[in-house]
Amino acid sequence: MKSSFILPLLPLVVTQTVHATEPVKKPNVILIYADDLGYGDLECYGAKNVKTPNVNRLAKEGIRFTNAHAVAATSTPSRYSLLTGEYAWRRPDTDVAAGNAGMIIRPTQYTMADMFKSVGYTTAAFGKWHLGLGDKTGEQDWNAPLPASLGDLGFDYHYIMAATADRVPCVFIENGQVANYDSSAPIEVSYERNFEGEPTGRNNPELLYNLKSSHGHDMTIVNGIARIGYMKGGGKALWKDENIADSITTHAIDFIKQHQKEPFFIYFATNDVHVPRFPHERFRGKTGMGHRGDAIAQFDWCVGELLKTLDQLGLTENTLIILSSDNGAVVDDGYADQAEELLNGHQPSGPWRGNKYSAFEGGTAIPAIIRWPKQIQGGRVSDVLMSQIDWIASLGSLIQARFPKGTAIDSHNRIGNLLGTDNTHRSWIIEQAANKTLSIRTIDWKYIEPHDGPKMITWGPKIETGNHPTPQLYYMKQDTSEQENIAHLHPEKVFEFQALLRKVRKQTNQTAL
Ligand code: NG6
Ligand code: CA
């Protein structure tokens, strides 16, 4: 972040071609953040069994990055890092959050939404949140306004799911309250015990008329799908999984229309393609890859609706869109949706080893595309090494935001990478696996710190953790799929990366690089 003030790179000013007296109009910014969308899941990244014309269009009109990484291999830590510019592993409470987790980003912390707001943007969040709500874990009253929500984190408007679609409560939260609240069905939530007389996936599998579980996901049943956690009530407010994409897209479009005259920042975080995958029937059966493929098509449709809206309102030119994913791909993630059986040669992680959860590249290697017709020359592919940790400082420099001291400490201003004006690689990035193992990636190397845990995740799907009791070192220039551990041949490299990790771990907001 720091360099944004020492060396202000101000593309708005530097490359602006408009007449000097004309005020520079800040771009609208839309961050389209998919869930569990893998590197190989989009047509423009090589997918063959699913059509993604709208994402292809974005890539064609912008820059497609081939070496971009989420900060972590699961959702909560990835999103925490993206929105705050601080590595989630600096805090103990940023693992995959329950649906009744208290708000993890503290109201006093500075977020990407605060940043946009500070320079006059109107800000909004749609879709998956998964960073907790309310003051305290387990103590929310879902029948009243929540005492802490996204309004305290710089978002002017939000229409979100508290956690994931596979976790209760299965209701949308709009501006800190349950949307379409149904007073005839008060909501109760527990992650400890069931409510008396309520059916569960474990006890009543005959009620799972939409989707059955393959592992876990055997508690409260909503919409014929069993979830993680127990919930009672909700009535009319309960979501229908098949309508989630429509619902968040419609709300986002309404917001764009209402705020078309102001600069706006939208965090559009889709439920697709996370489990339970249950796309709307107009997408079902369309790809031949089952619900997972159809959910990718549904995601692409959402992107298309947003693009169409911008076109119609004449906002395309000066809207900066970044599209990416919160972690790598997963195929079977706990529901019997035949994702594995119907892959038919599709490679969700592309060329990378491992998946969501892994320390291997497949955990954090994700698609990333930027489009901003006014400033970015389209049709380009960039192999620059990039991490989402840097997006807050980079976008901050673009809009000339001032970061309060000690905020976004891990985020470096790499705006030139994003805009395609600077193709120098970041010298290193840090990746976090689900078990908190850290890895360092440079353009040439990958170092994975030792971990004694099992080689495969233990709860069902066949996914490599990347664990190894001794250090792993791969030469990525020739060994992109992390096959040959050559740590013993290059002890000096191993020491170098270990020293770097120690140094970054010790950083505080006073000593940030
Ligand atoms: C796991 C869930 C998985 C998914 C994941 C979080 C089981 C068996 N598995 O615990 O389905 O919800 O958590 O995914 O419950 S994430 O993308 O939101 O991080
Ligand atoms: Ca995810």
Short mmCIF file of C-alpha atoms and ligand atoms in Angstrom, two decimals:
data_model
loop_
_atom_site.label_atom_id
_atom_site.label_comp_id
_atom_site.label_asym_id
_atom_site.label_seq_id
_atom_site.Cartn_x
_atom_site.Cartn_y
_atom_site.Cartn_z
CA MET A 1 0.00 0.00 0.00
CA LYS A 2 2.68 2.34 1.12
CA SER A 3 4.18 2.94 -2.28
CA SER A 4 0.90 4.47 -3.43
CA PHE A 5 1.89 7.68 -1.67
CA ILE A 6 5.59 7.71 -2.39
CA LEU A 7 5.19 7.07 -6.06
CA PRO A 8 1.67 8.05 -6.99
CA LEU A 9 0.78 6.34 -10.20
CA LEU A 10 -2.31 8.15 -11.28
CA PRO A 11 -3.54 6.77 -14.55
CA LEU A 12 -6.62 8.94 -14.31
CA VAL A 13 -4.41 11.96 -14.63
CA VAL A 14 -1.43 10.61 -16.52
CA THR A 15 -3.14 8.90 -19.40
CA GLN A 16 -6.27 10.99 -19.51
CA THR A 17 -6.82 12.35 -22.97
CA VAL A 18 -9.75 14.61 -22.20
CA HIS A 19 -9.34 18.39 -22.10
CA ALA A 20 -7.45 19.52 -19.03
CA THR A 21 -10.28 21.62 -17.65
CA GLU A 22 -12.78 18.78 -17.83
CA PRO A 23 -13.14 17.11 -14.44
CA VAL A 24 -11.87 13.56 -14.41
CA LYS A 25 -14.75 11.21 -13.87
CA LYS A 26 -13.92 8.35 -11.55
CA PRO A 27 -14.75 4.95 -13.01
CA ASN A 28 -17.51 2.83 -11.56
CA VAL A 29 -15.97 -0.34 -10.17
CA ILE A 30 -17.66 -3.74 -10.14
CA LEU A 31 -15.87 -6.63 -8.51
CA ILE A 32 -17.51 -9.84 -9.71
CA TYR A 33 -16.38 -12.47 -7.26
CA ALA A 34 -17.35 -16.05 -8.08
CA ASP A 35 -17.28 -18.83 -5.52
CA ASP A 36 -15.12 -21.94 -6.09
CA LEU A 37 -14.82 -21.12 -9.80
CA GLY A 38 -11.65 -22.86 -10.93
CA TYR A 39 -8.90 -21.74 -13.26
CA GLY A 40 -10.13 -24.11 -15.97
CA ASP A 41 -13.87 -23.46 -15.60
CA LEU A 42 -14.30 -20.71 -18.18
CA GLU A 43 -14.21 -21.03 -21.94
CA CYS A 44 -11.64 -18.25 -22.21
CA TYR A 45 -9.40 -20.31 -19.90
CA GLY A 46 -9.77 -23.43 -21.99
CA ALA A 47 -13.05 -24.99 -20.81
CA LYS A 48 -14.66 -27.02 -23.57
CA ASN A 49 -17.89 -28.39 -22.13
CA VAL A 50 -19.48 -25.13 -21.06
CA LYS A 51 -20.09 -21.92 -22.95
CA THR A 52 -19.26 -18.66 -21.20
CA PRO A 53 -19.87 -16.01 -23.88
CA ASN A 54 -20.24 -13.12 -21.48
CA VAL A 55 -17.04 -13.77 -19.59
CA ASN A 56 -15.36 -14.35 -22.95
CA ARG A 57 -16.54 -10.90 -23.98
CA LEU A 58 -14.99 -9.37 -20.86
CA ALA A 59 -11.70 -11.11 -21.63
CA LYS A 60 -11.80 -9.99 -25.24
CA GLU A 61 -12.38 -6.40 -24.26
CA GLY A 62 -9.93 -6.44 -21.37
CA ILE A 63 -6.95 -8.28 -19.92
CA ARG A 64 -7.05 -11.92 -18.92
CA PHE A 65 -4.52 -12.85 -16.24
CA THR A 66 -2.99 -16.31 -16.30
CA ASN A 67 -1.02 -16.11 -13.08
CA ALA A 68 -3.40 -14.58 -10.54
CA HIS A 69 -4.04 -15.95 -7.07
CA ALA A 70 -6.64 -15.71 -4.38
CA VAL A 71 -5.08 -15.14 -0.98
CA ALA A 72 -6.39 -18.40 0.47
CA ALA A 73 -7.77 -21.74 -0.68
CA THR A 74 -11.11 -21.20 1.11
CA SER A 75 -13.66 -18.44 1.20
CA THR A 76 -13.58 -16.61 4.53
CA PRO A 77 -9.83 -15.96 4.70
CA SER A 78 -9.72 -15.08 1.02
CA ARG A 79 -12.53 -12.56 1.30
CA TYR A 80 -11.19 -11.12 4.53
CA SER A 81 -7.83 -10.49 2.87
CA LEU A 82 -9.32 -9.10 -0.33
CA LEU A 83 -11.55 -6.63 1.50
CA THR A 84 -9.04 -5.49 4.14
CA GLY A 85 -5.62 -5.88 2.51
CA GLU A 86 -4.46 -7.82 5.55
CA TYR A 87 -3.50 -11.49 5.51
CA ALA A 88 -6.23 -13.48 7.22
CA TRP A 89 -3.65 -15.71 8.94
CA ARG A 90 -2.64 -12.75 11.09
CA ARG A 91 -5.87 -13.39 12.97
CA PRO A 92 -7.00 -16.65 14.59
CA ASP A 93 -10.71 -16.27 13.78
CA THR A 94 -10.77 -16.12 10.01
CA ASP A 95 -11.32 -19.78 9.11
CA VAL A 96 -14.39 -20.87 7.11
CA ALA A 97 -17.11 -19.12 9.11
CA ALA A 98 -20.35 -20.61 10.39
CA GLY A 99 -23.60 -18.92 9.42
CA ASN A 100 -23.94 -17.54 12.94
CA ALA A 101 -20.39 -16.20 13.23
CA GLY A 102 -20.12 -12.68 14.60
CA MET A 103 -18.86 -10.07 12.16
CA ILE A 104 -15.22 -10.93 11.55
CA ILE A 105 -14.07 -7.66 10.04
CA ARG A 106 -14.43 -5.24 12.93
CA PRO A 107 -16.31 -2.00 12.30
CA THR A 108 -13.11 -0.14 13.21
CA GLN A 109 -11.19 -1.83 10.38
CA TYR A 110 -10.75 -0.14 7.02
CA THR A 111 -12.30 -2.00 4.12
CA MET A 112 -12.37 -1.70 0.37
CA ALA A 113 -15.88 -0.27 0.71
CA ASP A 114 -14.67 2.40 3.17
CA MET A 115 -11.97 3.24 0.70
CA PHE A 116 -14.39 3.81 -2.18
CA LYS A 117 -16.79 5.68 0.07
CA SER A 118 -14.03 7.99 1.28
CA VAL A 119 -13.64 9.43 -2.22
CA GLY A 120 -17.32 9.83 -2.92
CA TYR A 121 -18.46 6.48 -4.24
CA THR A 122 -21.78 4.87 -3.42
CA THR A 123 -21.07 1.30 -2.37
CA ALA A 124 -22.98 -1.97 -2.28
CA ALA A 125 -22.52 -5.71 -1.70
CA PHE A 126 -24.61 -8.48 -3.23
CA GLY A 127 -24.57 -12.23 -2.76
CA LYS A 128 -22.27 -14.31 -0.66
CA TRP A 129 -20.80 -12.64 2.41
CA HIS A 130 -19.34 -15.34 4.66
CA LEU A 131 -17.58 -12.93 7.00
CA GLY A 132 -20.01 -13.01 9.91
CA LEU A 133 -22.74 -10.64 11.03
CA GLY A 134 -23.76 -9.14 14.34
CA ASP A 135 -21.73 -8.53 17.49
CA LYS A 136 -21.20 -12.03 18.79
CA THR A 137 -21.11 -15.54 17.42
CA GLY A 138 -24.34 -17.41 18.09
CA GLU A 139 -26.05 -14.45 19.74
CA GLN A 140 -27.78 -12.85 16.78
CA ASP A 141 -31.50 -12.24 16.93
CA TRP A 142 -32.44 -12.83 13.30
CA ASN A 143 -35.87 -11.33 13.93
CA ALA A 144 -34.57 -7.83 14.57
CA PRO A 145 -32.08 -5.47 12.95
CA LEU A 146 -28.57 -6.84 13.49
CA PRO A 147 -26.38 -4.67 15.71
CA ALA A 148 -23.43 -4.94 13.30
CA SER A 149 -23.56 -5.47 9.59
CA LEU A 150 -22.08 -4.25 6.34
CA GLY A 151 -23.32 -0.71 6.92
CA ASP A 152 -20.57 -0.56 9.55
CA LEU A 153 -17.97 -1.62 7.00
CA GLY A 154 -18.53 1.09 4.41
CA PHE A 155 -21.31 -0.47 2.34
CA ASP A 156 -24.22 1.91 1.70
CA TYR A 157 -26.44 -0.97 0.66
CA HIS A 158 -26.29 -4.74 0.96
CA TYR A 159 -28.36 -7.70 -0.09
CA ILE A 160 -26.42 -10.74 1.00
CA MET A 161 -26.39 -14.31 2.22
CA ALA A 162 -24.91 -14.47 5.73
CA ALA A 163 -22.51 -17.29 4.91
CA THR A 164 -22.81 -19.91 2.16
CA ALA A 165 -25.83 -21.57 0.59
CA ASP A 166 -24.96 -24.76 2.46
CA ARG A 167 -25.09 -23.04 5.85
CA VAL A 168 -28.08 -21.74 7.76
CA PRO A 169 -29.68 -19.21 8.01
CA CYS A 170 -31.09 -19.64 4.49
CA VAL A 171 -32.42 -16.11 4.14
CA PHE A 172 -31.17 -12.94 2.50
CA ILE A 173 -30.06 -10.06 4.67
CA GLU A 174 -30.90 -6.63 3.33
CA ASN A 175 -29.32 -3.68 5.10
CA GLY A 176 -28.84 -5.60 8.33
CA GLN A 177 -32.24 -7.28 8.50
CA VAL A 178 -33.78 -10.43 7.09
CA ALA A 179 -35.24 -9.54 3.70
CA ASN A 180 -38.96 -10.32 3.22
CA TYR A 181 -39.13 -11.09 6.93
CA ASP A 182 -42.08 -13.30 7.76
CA SER A 183 -43.34 -12.49 11.24
CA SER A 184 -45.45 -15.64 11.27
CA ALA A 185 -42.27 -17.75 11.21
CA PRO A 186 -39.69 -16.37 13.68
CA ILE A 187 -36.15 -17.50 12.92
CA GLU A 188 -33.93 -19.45 15.26
CA VAL A 189 -30.44 -20.62 14.41
CA SER A 190 -28.07 -22.97 16.20
CA TYR A 191 -24.85 -24.67 15.22
CA GLU A 192 -25.05 -26.89 18.29
CA ARG A 193 -28.41 -28.61 18.46
CA ASN A 194 -31.55 -29.16 16.45
CA PHE A 195 -34.87 -27.56 17.35
CA GLU A 196 -37.42 -30.00 18.67
CA GLY A 197 -39.49 -31.73 16.03
CA GLU A 198 -37.59 -30.26 13.07
CA PRO A 199 -36.57 -32.76 10.40
CA THR A 200 -32.93 -33.14 9.40
CA GLY A 201 -31.15 -34.64 6.42
CA ARG A 202 -29.74 -37.30 8.71
CA ASN A 203 -33.11 -38.44 10.06
CA ASN A 204 -35.36 -37.67 7.11
CA PRO A 205 -33.51 -38.37 3.87
CA GLU A 206 -36.89 -38.86 2.17
CA LEU A 207 -37.39 -35.07 2.38
CA LEU A 208 -34.33 -34.29 0.27
CA TYR A 209 -36.29 -33.87 -2.94
CA ASN A 210 -33.91 -31.42 -4.64
CA LEU A 211 -30.43 -32.67 -3.75
CA LYS A 212 -28.92 -35.37 -1.57
CA SER A 213 -25.69 -34.99 0.36
CA SER A 214 -22.54 -36.95 -0.41
CA HIS A 215 -20.87 -36.09 2.89
CA GLY A 216 -21.79 -33.85 5.80
CA HIS A 217 -24.66 -31.47 4.99
CA ASP A 218 -27.15 -33.51 6.97
CA MET A 219 -28.76 -31.02 9.30
CA THR A 220 -31.71 -28.65 8.67
CA ILE A 221 -33.59 -29.15 5.43
CA VAL A 222 -34.56 -26.08 3.42
CA ASN A 223 -35.98 -26.33 -0.10
CA GLY A 224 -35.43 -30.10 -0.17
CA ILE A 225 -31.70 -29.71 0.52
CA ALA A 226 -29.99 -30.42 3.83
CA ARG A 227 -27.57 -27.81 5.21
CA ILE A 228 -24.84 -27.31 7.79
CA GLY A 229 -26.38 -26.01 11.03
CA TYR A 230 -29.89 -25.96 12.44
CA MET A 231 -32.59 -23.47 11.70
CA LYS A 232 -36.22 -23.05 12.49
CA GLY A 233 -38.76 -20.73 10.89
CA GLY A 234 -38.09 -18.27 8.10
CA GLY A 235 -41.35 -18.93 6.24
CA LYS A 236 -41.65 -16.72 3.16
CA ALA A 237 -38.15 -15.31 3.70
CA LEU A 238 -36.41 -18.65 3.04
CA TRP A 239 -34.54 -18.63 -0.23
CA LYS A 240 -35.04 -21.02 -3.08
CA ASP A 241 -31.62 -22.06 -4.31
CA GLU A 242 -32.74 -21.99 -7.93
CA ASN A 243 -33.57 -18.28 -7.61
CA ILE A 244 -30.44 -17.03 -5.84
CA ALA A 245 -28.61 -15.97 -9.02
CA ASP A 246 -31.68 -14.15 -10.34
CA SER A 247 -32.29 -12.51 -7.02
CA ILE A 248 -28.82 -11.05 -6.49
CA THR A 249 -28.56 -10.02 -10.14
CA THR A 250 -31.90 -8.20 -10.09
CA HIS A 251 -30.92 -6.36 -6.93
CA ALA A 252 -27.55 -5.37 -8.40
CA ILE A 253 -29.17 -4.13 -11.61
CA ASP A 254 -31.67 -2.05 -9.63
CA PHE A 255 -28.80 -0.54 -7.69
CA ILE A 256 -26.88 0.31 -10.87
CA LYS A 257 -29.96 1.97 -12.35
CA GLN A 258 -30.56 4.00 -9.20
CA HIS A 259 -26.96 5.14 -8.92
CA GLN A 260 -26.01 5.47 -12.56
CA LYS A 261 -25.17 9.16 -12.12
CA GLU A 262 -22.73 8.66 -9.24
CA PRO A 263 -19.53 6.69 -9.19
CA PHE A 264 -20.43 3.36 -7.61
CA PHE A 265 -18.53 0.41 -6.23
CA ILE A 266 -20.25 -2.96 -6.32
CA TYR A 267 -19.03 -6.13 -4.69
CA PHE A 268 -21.01 -8.73 -6.61
CA ALA A 269 -20.23 -12.06 -4.94
CA THR A 270 -22.07 -14.92 -6.55
CA ASN A 271 -23.25 -18.11 -4.92
CA ASP A 272 -22.22 -19.93 -8.10
CA VAL A 273 -20.48 -22.31 -8.32
CA HIS A 274 -20.45 -23.24 -4.63
CA VAL A 275 -22.49 -26.15 -3.27
CA PRO A 276 -25.35 -26.88 -3.09
CA ARG A 277 -25.39 -26.34 -6.83
CA PHE A 278 -28.99 -26.05 -7.83
CA PRO A 279 -29.24 -23.63 -10.75
CA HIS A 280 -32.51 -22.32 -12.14
CA GLU A 281 -34.29 -24.78 -14.40
CA ARG A 282 -33.55 -22.68 -17.48
CA PHE A 283 -29.86 -23.63 -17.01
CA ARG A 284 -30.39 -27.19 -15.83
CA GLY A 285 -29.26 -29.84 -18.30
CA LYS A 286 -27.76 -27.25 -20.62
CA THR A 287 -24.08 -28.20 -20.37
CA GLY A 288 -24.03 -31.97 -20.04
CA MET A 289 -21.86 -31.53 -16.95
CA GLY A 290 -24.72 -31.62 -14.49
CA HIS A 291 -25.43 -28.95 -11.91
CA ARG A 292 -21.80 -27.85 -11.64
CA GLY A 293 -21.49 -27.08 -15.35
CA ASP A 294 -24.94 -25.54 -15.39
CA ALA A 295 -23.99 -23.33 -12.44
CA ILE A 296 -21.02 -22.06 -14.48
CA ALA A 297 -23.46 -21.20 -17.29
CA GLN A 298 -25.68 -19.46 -14.75
CA PHE A 299 -22.70 -17.48 -13.46
CA ASP A 300 -21.95 -16.41 -17.02
CA TRP A 301 -25.58 -15.33 -17.41
CA CYS A 302 -25.28 -13.08 -14.32
CA VAL A 303 -22.19 -11.48 -15.84
CA GLY A 304 -24.10 -10.97 -19.08
CA GLU A 305 -27.00 -9.25 -17.31
CA LEU A 306 -24.63 -6.82 -15.62
CA LEU A 307 -22.85 -6.09 -18.92
CA LYS A 308 -26.15 -5.57 -20.68
CA THR A 309 -27.28 -3.12 -18.03
CA LEU A 310 -24.06 -1.10 -18.36
CA ASP A 311 -24.46 -1.10 -22.16
CA GLN A 312 -28.06 0.09 -21.92
CA LEU A 313 -27.20 2.89 -19.51
CA GLY A 314 -24.14 4.00 -21.47
CA LEU A 315 -21.86 3.12 -18.55
CA THR A 316 -19.67 0.51 -20.22
CA GLU A 317 -16.86 2.86 -21.21
CA ASN A 318 -16.05 4.14 -17.74
CA THR A 319 -16.84 1.10 -15.62
CA LEU A 320 -13.92 -0.95 -14.42
CA ILE A 321 -14.88 -4.59 -13.95
CA ILE A 322 -12.72 -7.17 -12.25
CA LEU A 323 -13.92 -10.76 -12.38
CA SER A 324 -12.34 -13.45 -10.25
CA SER A 325 -12.95 -16.26 -7.76
CA ASP A 326 -12.38 -16.71 -4.02
CA ASN A 327 -10.44 -19.97 -4.26
CA GLY A 328 -9.69 -22.82 -6.63
CA ALA A 329 -12.08 -25.40 -7.98
CA VAL A 330 -13.72 -28.25 -6.11
CA VAL A 331 -15.77 -30.95 -7.76
CA ASP A 332 -17.48 -33.08 -5.09
CA ASP A 333 -17.91 -30.72 -2.14
CA GLY A 334 -20.57 -32.59 -0.25
CA TYR A 335 -23.67 -33.03 -2.43
CA ALA A 336 -24.49 -35.89 -4.79
CA ASP A 337 -24.71 -33.67 -7.88
CA GLN A 338 -22.67 -35.97 -10.16
CA ALA A 339 -20.09 -33.25 -10.68
CA GLU A 340 -17.30 -35.82 -10.75
CA GLU A 341 -19.02 -38.33 -13.02
CA LEU A 342 -20.04 -35.77 -15.63
CA LEU A 343 -16.75 -33.92 -16.05
CA ASN A 344 -16.19 -35.60 -19.39
CA GLY A 345 -12.62 -34.37 -19.69
CA HIS A 346 -13.30 -30.94 -18.18
CA GLN A 347 -10.43 -29.83 -15.93
CA PRO A 348 -11.76 -27.44 -13.29
CA SER A 349 -8.27 -26.55 -11.99
CA GLY A 350 -6.80 -26.24 -15.47
CA PRO A 351 -3.16 -27.27 -15.49
CA TRP A 352 -2.63 -26.86 -11.76
CA ARG A 353 -2.21 -29.58 -9.14
CA GLY A 354 -4.70 -29.73 -6.29
CA ASN A 355 -8.03 -28.05 -5.66
CA LYS A 356 -9.79 -25.75 -3.25
CA TYR A 357 -8.31 -26.43 0.23
CA SER A 358 -4.86 -27.41 -1.16
CA ALA A 359 -1.45 -25.86 -0.65
CA PHE A 360 -0.75 -26.82 -4.26
CA GLU A 361 -1.49 -24.18 -6.87
CA GLY A 362 -5.00 -25.47 -7.58
CA GLY A 363 -5.99 -24.09 -4.16
CA THR A 364 -5.47 -20.46 -5.06
CA ALA A 365 -4.83 -20.20 -8.83
CA ILE A 366 -7.97 -18.54 -10.12
CA PRO A 367 -9.29 -16.78 -13.21
CA ALA A 368 -8.91 -13.00 -13.16
CA ILE A 369 -10.09 -10.62 -15.85
CA ILE A 370 -10.19 -6.84 -15.90
CA ARG A 371 -12.06 -4.62 -18.32
CA TRP A 372 -12.16 -0.84 -18.44
CA PRO A 373 -12.67 0.33 -22.01
CA LYS A 374 -11.80 3.93 -21.24
CA GLN A 375 -8.31 3.16 -20.00
CA ILE A 376 -7.40 -0.43 -20.81
CA GLN A 377 -6.60 -1.63 -24.24
CA GLY A 378 -8.48 -4.91 -24.66
CA GLY A 379 -7.67 -8.29 -26.14
CA ARG A 380 -4.65 -8.91 -23.98
CA VAL A 381 -3.36 -11.77 -21.89
CA SER A 382 -1.00 -11.09 -19.00
CA ASP A 383 1.16 -13.66 -17.24
CA VAL A 384 2.16 -11.26 -14.50
CA LEU A 385 2.32 -12.84 -11.03
CA MET A 386 -0.50 -11.31 -9.04
CA SER A 387 -2.37 -11.75 -5.74
CA GLN A 388 -5.75 -10.42 -4.72
CA ILE A 389 -4.11 -9.08 -1.55
CA ASP A 390 -2.88 -6.18 -3.68
CA TRP A 391 -6.17 -5.16 -5.19
CA ILE A 392 -7.23 -2.82 -2.39
CA ALA A 393 -4.01 -0.76 -2.51
CA SER A 394 -3.99 -0.83 -6.30
CA LEU A 395 -7.58 0.32 -6.69
CA GLY A 396 -6.98 2.80 -3.88
CA SER A 397 -4.16 4.40 -5.80
CA LEU A 398 -6.31 4.53 -8.92
CA ILE A 399 -9.06 6.49 -7.18
CA GLN A 400 -6.56 8.50 -5.10
CA ALA A 401 -7.83 7.25 -1.78
CA ARG A 402 -5.81 7.88 1.39
CA PHE A 403 -5.35 4.89 3.63
CA PRO A 404 -5.40 5.56 7.36
CA LYS A 405 -2.09 4.61 8.94
CA GLY A 406 -1.75 0.91 9.71
CA THR A 407 -4.49 -0.25 7.35
CA ALA A 408 -4.20 -2.65 4.41
CA ILE A 409 -0.70 -3.44 5.64
CA ASP A 410 -0.12 -6.40 3.36
CA SER A 411 -1.42 -4.81 0.19
CA HIS A 412 1.02 -3.38 -2.34
CA ASN A 413 0.08 -0.90 -5.01
CA ARG A 414 0.35 -2.89 -8.25
CA ILE A 415 -2.09 -0.83 -10.27
CA GLY A 416 0.19 -0.96 -13.30
CA ASN A 417 -0.14 -4.75 -13.33
CA LEU A 418 -3.91 -4.48 -13.28
CA LEU A 419 -4.06 -1.88 -16.03
CA GLY A 420 -1.49 -3.64 -18.15
CA THR A 421 0.98 -0.73 -18.09
CA ASP A 422 3.54 -2.55 -15.96
CA ASN A 423 4.31 -6.20 -16.50
CA THR A 424 6.95 -6.70 -13.86
CA HIS A 425 6.09 -9.61 -11.60
CA ARG A 426 5.49 -9.11 -7.91
CA SER A 427 8.63 -10.58 -6.38
CA TRP A 428 6.63 -13.01 -4.21
CA ILE A 429 3.11 -13.78 -3.13
CA ILE A 430 1.84 -15.79 -0.17
CA GLU A 431 -0.83 -18.47 -0.46
CA GLN A 432 -2.80 -19.94 2.46
CA ALA A 433 -4.11 -23.51 2.37
CA ALA A 434 -7.23 -24.58 4.27
CA ASN A 435 -5.09 -25.93 7.12
CA LYS A 436 -3.22 -22.59 7.29
CA THR A 437 -0.05 -23.94 5.68
CA LEU A 438 1.60 -21.02 3.93
CA SER A 439 3.37 -21.19 0.61
CA ILE A 440 5.46 -18.68 -1.24
CA ARG A 441 5.14 -18.37 -4.95
CA THR A 442 7.56 -16.41 -7.10
CA ILE A 443 7.47 -16.40 -10.85
CA ASP A 444 10.05 -19.22 -10.85
CA TRP A 445 9.55 -21.05 -7.57
CA LYS A 446 7.01 -22.48 -5.19
CA TYR A 447 7.87 -23.17 -1.58
CA ILE A 448 5.40 -25.01 0.70
CA GLU A 449 6.16 -25.06 4.39
CA PRO A 450 6.18 -28.46 6.12
CA HIS A 451 3.02 -29.93 7.62
CA ASP A 452 2.54 -33.31 9.29
CA GLY A 453 -1.12 -33.66 8.35
CA PRO A 454 -2.67 -36.22 5.99
CA LYS A 455 -1.97 -36.20 2.25
CA MET A 456 -5.66 -36.13 1.39
CA ILE A 457 -8.42 -34.13 3.04
CA THR A 458 -10.16 -36.34 5.54
CA TRP A 459 -13.86 -35.63 5.11
CA GLY A 460 -14.79 -37.20 1.80
CA PRO A 461 -13.72 -35.86 -1.59
CA LYS A 462 -10.42 -36.94 -3.06
CA ILE A 463 -8.44 -33.74 -2.72
CA GLU A 464 -4.72 -33.44 -2.08
CA THR A 465 -3.88 -31.20 0.85
CA GLY A 466 -0.33 -30.55 -0.30
CA ASN A 467 0.90 -31.61 3.16
CA HIS A 468 4.41 -32.97 3.49
CA PRO A 469 6.43 -33.31 6.70
CA THR A 470 9.48 -31.63 5.16
CA PRO A 471 9.77 -28.46 3.04
CA GLN A 472 8.66 -28.65 -0.57
CA LEU A 473 10.26 -26.68 -3.34
CA TYR A 474 9.18 -26.77 -6.97
CA TYR A 475 10.76 -25.09 -9.97
CA MET A 476 7.63 -23.64 -11.54
CA LYS A 477 9.32 -22.61 -14.74
CA GLN A 478 9.55 -26.23 -15.80
CA ASP A 479 7.43 -28.05 -13.27
CA THR A 480 4.12 -26.15 -13.26
CA SER A 481 2.25 -29.11 -11.84
CA GLU A 482 4.45 -29.38 -8.73
CA GLN A 483 5.66 -32.93 -9.32
CA GLU A 484 9.29 -32.94 -8.30
CA ASN A 485 10.22 -31.68 -4.88
CA ILE A 486 13.77 -30.37 -5.22
CA ALA A 487 14.13 -28.82 -1.77
CA HIS A 488 17.16 -31.04 -1.05
CA LEU A 489 18.94 -29.70 -4.14
CA HIS A 490 18.43 -26.04 -3.22
CA PRO A 491 18.72 -25.61 0.54
CA GLU A 492 19.67 -21.95 -0.03
CA LYS A 493 16.31 -21.28 -1.71
CA VAL A 494 14.46 -23.05 1.07
CA PHE A 495 16.27 -20.89 3.68
CA GLU A 496 15.54 -17.77 1.68
CA PHE A 497 11.81 -18.50 1.57
CA GLN A 498 11.70 -19.57 5.20
CA ALA A 499 13.38 -16.31 6.19
CA LEU A 500 10.92 -14.33 4.07
CA LEU A 501 7.94 -16.07 5.66
CA ARG A 502 9.34 -15.38 9.13
CA LYS A 503 9.79 -11.75 8.27
CA VAL A 504 6.28 -11.31 6.84
CA ARG A 505 4.77 -13.16 9.79
CA LYS A 506 6.46 -10.75 12.18
CA GLN A 507 5.22 -7.65 10.44
CA THR A 508 2.78 -5.46 12.26
CA ASN A 509 1.02 -2.35 11.14
CA GLN A 510 4.03 -0.42 12.42
CA THR A 511 6.61 -2.43 10.51
CA ALA A 512 4.83 -3.16 7.24
CA LEU A 513 7.13 -3.45 4.24
C1 NG6 B 1 -16.77 -27.30 4.15
C2 NG6 B 1 -18.02 -27.88 3.52
C3 NG6 B 1 -18.05 -27.49 2.07
C4 NG6 B 1 -17.93 -25.98 1.92
C5 NG6 B 1 -16.70 -25.49 2.64
C6 NG6 B 1 -16.55 -24.00 2.63
C7 NG6 B 1 -18.73 -30.05 4.48
C8 NG6 B 1 -18.58 -31.52 4.45
N1 NG6 B 1 -18.00 -29.35 3.63
O1 NG6 B 1 -16.77 -27.56 5.52
O2 NG6 B 1 -19.20 -27.97 1.46
O3 NG6 B 1 -19.06 -25.35 2.44
O4 NG6 B 1 -16.74 -25.89 3.99
O5 NG6 B 1 -16.41 -23.52 1.35
O6 NG6 B 1 -19.51 -29.53 5.27
S1 NG6 B 1 -16.00 -22.05 1.11
O7 NG6 B 1 -15.80 -21.92 -0.33
O8 NG6 B 1 -17.12 -21.23 1.54
O9 NG6 B 1 -14.80 -21.81 1.85
CA CA B 2 -15.19 -20.56 -2.06
#
